[in-house]
Amino acid sequence: MKKLFSILLLATALPALADRLPIPADAPASYAEECASCHIAYPPQLLRPEDWQKLMGSLNRHFGSDATVDRKNQAEISAFLQRHAGRPERLGENAELPRISQSRWFRREHGRLAAAYWQAPPVKSPANCEGCHPNAAAGSFSEREIRPPKVSK
């Protein structure tokens, strides 16, 4: 009976765990200072190790901006991202310049959204998690917390 209860408890908890992607406790201060100065500090689990390596190696041309950081911070942030990167089998292959919004996981979660949602003023781009997920910076992506923008039909 205990085994059955444990299985049921785990089965009901898994969806809730999938909604939580908190920034790991060992995140260096430089991660929030540097990365979150322009966008949320994305949970490292959202990209594969090789994707983070590509991004950190091309900060001088980071999606149209120069996001260069000093060597110490780059090494510190890179090591952190590598330690906590997502599993390739979950995320799938990514484009030459990796984008979270192109991962298999992201497309599965957001694939049915109409283009109007991405273009709505509060959202503007799939990279703006907080446009619909108000607690994204805290690592919470729960469906119960989603606040989609109003779009005309």
PDB file of C-alpha atoms in Angstrom, residues 4-130:
ATOM      1  CA  LEU A   4       1.133   2.499  -4.371  1.00  0.00           C
ATOM      2  CA  PHE A   5       0.708   5.686  -2.344  1.00  0.00           C
ATOM      3  CA  SER A   6       4.284   6.754  -3.174  1.00  0.00           C
ATOM      4  CA  ILE A   7       3.717   6.173  -6.877  1.00  0.00           C
ATOM      5  CA  LEU A   8       0.477   8.170  -6.840  1.00  0.00           C
ATOM      6  CA  LEU A   9       2.088  10.992  -4.898  1.00  0.00           C
ATOM      7  CA  LEU A  10       4.991  11.160  -7.339  1.00  0.00           C
ATOM      8  CA  ALA A  11       2.663  11.078 -10.356  1.00  0.00           C
ATOM      9  CA  THR A  12       0.689  14.037  -9.041  1.00  0.00           C
ATOM     10  CA  ALA A  13       3.833  15.983  -8.110  1.00  0.00           C
ATOM     11  CA  LEU A  14       5.626  15.652 -11.463  1.00  0.00           C
ATOM     12  CA  PRO A  15       3.532  18.241 -13.325  1.00  0.00           C
ATOM     13  CA  ALA A  16       4.174  20.751 -10.543  1.00  0.00           C
ATOM     14  CA  LEU A  17       7.907  20.058 -10.674  1.00  0.00           C
ATOM     15  CA  ALA A  18       7.895  20.707 -14.424  1.00  0.00           C
ATOM     16  CA  ASP A  19       6.449  24.171 -13.738  1.00  0.00           C
ATOM     17  CA  ARG A  20       9.393  25.105 -11.505  1.00  0.00           C
ATOM     18  CA  LEU A  21      12.775  25.970 -12.990  1.00  0.00           C
ATOM     19  CA  PRO A  22      14.424  27.996 -10.254  1.00  0.00           C
ATOM     20  CA  ILE A  23      17.898  29.372 -10.730  1.00  0.00           C
ATOM     21  CA  PRO A  24      20.223  26.934  -8.898  1.00  0.00           C
ATOM     22  CA  ALA A  25      21.417  28.098  -5.489  1.00  0.00           C
ATOM     23  CA  ASP A  26      25.063  28.124  -6.549  1.00  0.00           C
ATOM     24  CA  ALA A  27      24.477  30.792  -9.207  1.00  0.00           C
ATOM     25  CA  PRO A  28      27.275  33.319  -9.109  1.00  0.00           C
ATOM     26  CA  ALA A  29      26.246  36.903  -8.411  1.00  0.00           C
ATOM     27  CA  SER A  30      27.655  37.809 -11.824  1.00  0.00           C
ATOM     28  CA  TYR A  31      24.941  35.711 -13.508  1.00  0.00           C
ATOM     29  CA  ALA A  32      22.163  37.932 -12.202  1.00  0.00           C
ATOM     30  CA  GLU A  33      24.227  41.118 -12.505  1.00  0.00           C
ATOM     31  CA  GLU A  34      25.263  40.558 -16.111  1.00  0.00           C
ATOM     32  CA  CYS A  35      22.523  38.458 -17.683  1.00  0.00           C
ATOM     33  CA  ALA A  36      19.503  39.845 -15.869  1.00  0.00           C
ATOM     34  CA  SER A  37      20.511  43.411 -16.673  1.00  0.00           C
ATOM     35  CA  CYS A  38      18.883  42.967 -20.121  1.00  0.00           C
ATOM     36  CA  HIS A  39      16.484  40.015 -19.737  1.00  0.00           C
ATOM     37  CA  ILE A  40      15.574  37.515 -17.049  1.00  0.00           C
ATOM     38  CA  ALA A  41      18.417  35.277 -15.975  1.00  0.00           C
ATOM     39  CA  TYR A  42      17.124  32.243 -17.829  1.00  0.00           C
ATOM     40  CA  PRO A  43      17.195  28.930 -15.991  1.00  0.00           C
ATOM     41  CA  PRO A  44      20.286  27.096 -17.291  1.00  0.00           C
ATOM     42  CA  GLN A  45      18.226  23.936 -17.800  1.00  0.00           C
ATOM     43  CA  LEU A  46      16.589  25.564 -20.836  1.00  0.00           C
ATOM     44  CA  LEU A  47      19.622  25.056 -23.108  1.00  0.00           C
ATOM     45  CA  ARG A  48      22.056  22.204 -23.717  1.00  0.00           C
ATOM     46  CA  PRO A  49      25.702  22.500 -22.570  1.00  0.00           C
ATOM     47  CA  GLU A  50      26.948  23.078 -26.133  1.00  0.00           C
ATOM     48  CA  ASP A  51      24.326  25.803 -26.648  1.00  0.00           C
ATOM     49  CA  TRP A  52      25.491  27.711 -23.581  1.00  0.00           C
ATOM     50  CA  GLN A  53      29.070  27.315 -24.785  1.00  0.00           C
ATOM     51  CA  LYS A  54      28.151  28.872 -28.155  1.00  0.00           C
ATOM     52  CA  LEU A  55      26.289  31.739 -26.504  1.00  0.00           C
ATOM     53  CA  MET A  56      29.033  32.507 -24.027  1.00  0.00           C
ATOM     54  CA  GLY A  57      31.620  32.359 -26.818  1.00  0.00           C
ATOM     55  CA  SER A  58      29.809  34.957 -28.915  1.00  0.00           C
ATOM     56  CA  LEU A  59      28.734  37.591 -26.389  1.00  0.00           C
ATOM     57  CA  ASN A  60      30.142  40.344 -28.598  1.00  0.00           C
ATOM     58  CA  ARG A  61      27.268  39.583 -30.999  1.00  0.00           C
ATOM     59  CA  HIS A  62      24.549  38.421 -28.623  1.00  0.00           C
ATOM     60  CA  PHE A  63      21.329  38.617 -30.656  1.00  0.00           C
ATOM     61  CA  GLY A  64      22.292  41.993 -32.111  1.00  0.00           C
ATOM     62  CA  SER A  65      23.902  43.419 -28.973  1.00  0.00           C
ATOM     63  CA  ASP A  66      27.381  43.455 -27.502  1.00  0.00           C
ATOM     64  CA  ALA A  67      26.994  41.659 -24.176  1.00  0.00           C
ATOM     65  CA  THR A  68      30.703  41.182 -23.547  1.00  0.00           C
ATOM     66  CA  VAL A  69      31.701  40.627 -19.919  1.00  0.00           C
ATOM     67  CA  ASP A  70      35.142  40.531 -18.335  1.00  0.00           C
ATOM     68  CA  ARG A  71      37.086  37.239 -18.408  1.00  0.00           C
ATOM     69  CA  LYS A  72      36.517  36.410 -14.745  1.00  0.00           C
ATOM     70  CA  ASN A  73      32.741  36.798 -15.045  1.00  0.00           C
ATOM     71  CA  GLN A  74      32.658  34.957 -18.363  1.00  0.00           C
ATOM     72  CA  ALA A  75      34.512  31.972 -16.870  1.00  0.00           C
ATOM     73  CA  GLU A  76      32.341  32.004 -13.739  1.00  0.00           C
ATOM     74  CA  ILE A  77      29.043  32.246 -15.641  1.00  0.00           C
ATOM     75  CA  SER A  78      30.115  29.682 -18.250  1.00  0.00           C
ATOM     76  CA  ALA A  79      31.065  27.118 -15.609  1.00  0.00           C
ATOM     77  CA  PHE A  80      27.730  27.634 -13.842  1.00  0.00           C
ATOM     78  CA  LEU A  81      25.724  27.249 -17.072  1.00  0.00           C
ATOM     79  CA  GLN A  82      27.624  24.092 -18.024  1.00  0.00           C
ATOM     80  CA  ARG A  83      27.028  22.528 -14.597  1.00  0.00           C
ATOM     81  CA  HIS A  84      23.287  23.079 -14.763  1.00  0.00           C
ATOM     82  CA  ALA A  85      22.550  22.866 -18.493  1.00  0.00           C
ATOM     83  CA  GLY A  86      19.567  20.901 -19.749  1.00  0.00           C
ATOM     84  CA  ARG A  87      19.613  17.392 -21.144  1.00  0.00           C
ATOM     85  CA  PRO A  88      19.985  17.190 -24.940  1.00  0.00           C
ATOM     86  CA  GLU A  89      17.393  14.410 -25.221  1.00  0.00           C
ATOM     87  CA  ARG A  90      14.769  16.690 -23.676  1.00  0.00           C
ATOM     88  CA  LEU A  91      15.655  19.850 -25.557  1.00  0.00           C
ATOM     89  CA  GLY A  92      16.516  18.484 -29.002  1.00  0.00           C
ATOM     90  CA  GLU A  93      18.784  20.072 -31.570  1.00  0.00           C
ATOM     91  CA  ASN A  94      19.057  23.822 -31.789  1.00  0.00           C
ATOM     92  CA  ALA A  95      19.906  26.249 -34.560  1.00  0.00           C
ATOM     93  CA  GLU A  96      23.415  27.539 -35.257  1.00  0.00           C
ATOM     94  CA  LEU A  97      22.765  30.408 -32.850  1.00  0.00           C
ATOM     95  CA  PRO A  98      20.864  28.686 -30.042  1.00  0.00           C
ATOM     96  CA  ARG A  99      17.599  30.141 -28.866  1.00  0.00           C
ATOM     97  CA  ILE A 100      15.496  28.799 -26.027  1.00  0.00           C
ATOM     98  CA  SER A 101      12.431  29.508 -28.155  1.00  0.00           C
ATOM     99  CA  GLN A 102      13.678  27.032 -30.793  1.00  0.00           C
ATOM    100  CA  SER A 103      14.168  24.102 -28.435  1.00  0.00           C
ATOM    101  CA  ARG A 104      11.931  21.039 -28.719  1.00  0.00           C
ATOM    102  CA  TRP A 105      10.668  21.700 -25.185  1.00  0.00           C
ATOM    103  CA  PHE A 106       9.686  25.303 -25.944  1.00  0.00           C
ATOM    104  CA  ARG A 107       7.946  24.388 -29.209  1.00  0.00           C
ATOM    105  CA  ARG A 108       6.020  21.623 -27.449  1.00  0.00           C
ATOM    106  CA  GLU A 109       4.881  23.995 -24.693  1.00  0.00           C
ATOM    107  CA  HIS A 110       4.116  27.016 -26.894  1.00  0.00           C
ATOM    108  CA  GLY A 111       3.600  25.623 -30.407  1.00  0.00           C
ATOM    109  CA  ARG A 112      -0.144  26.186 -30.571  1.00  0.00           C
ATOM    110  CA  LEU A 113      -0.026  29.887 -29.739  1.00  0.00           C
ATOM    111  CA  ALA A 114      -1.159  32.226 -32.483  1.00  0.00           C
ATOM    112  CA  ALA A 115       1.347  34.762 -33.806  1.00  0.00           C
ATOM    113  CA  ALA A 116      -0.819  37.545 -32.339  1.00  0.00           C
ATOM    114  CA  TYR A 117       0.253  36.548 -28.823  1.00  0.00           C
ATOM    115  CA  TRP A 118       3.945  36.923 -29.665  1.00  0.00           C
ATOM    116  CA  GLN A 119       3.322  40.326 -31.229  1.00  0.00           C
ATOM    117  CA  ALA A 120       1.133  41.708 -28.421  1.00  0.00           C
ATOM    118  CA  PRO A 121       2.684  44.738 -26.658  1.00  0.00           C
ATOM    119  CA  PRO A 122       3.246  43.062 -23.266  1.00  0.00           C
ATOM    120  CA  VAL A 123       5.057  40.128 -24.935  1.00  0.00           C
ATOM    121  CA  LYS A 124       6.721  41.381 -28.164  1.00  0.00           C
ATOM    122  CA  SER A 125       8.884  38.260 -28.524  1.00  0.00           C
ATOM    123  CA  PRO A 126       9.105  34.598 -27.472  1.00  0.00           C
ATOM    124  CA  ALA A 127      12.238  35.609 -25.529  1.00  0.00           C
ATOM    125  CA  ASN A 128      10.142  37.704 -23.123  1.00  0.00           C
ATOM    126  CA  CYS A 129       8.929  35.008 -20.714  1.00  0.00           C
ATOM    127  CA  GLU A 130       7.573  37.585 -18.294  1.00  0.00           C
TER     128      GLU A 130
END
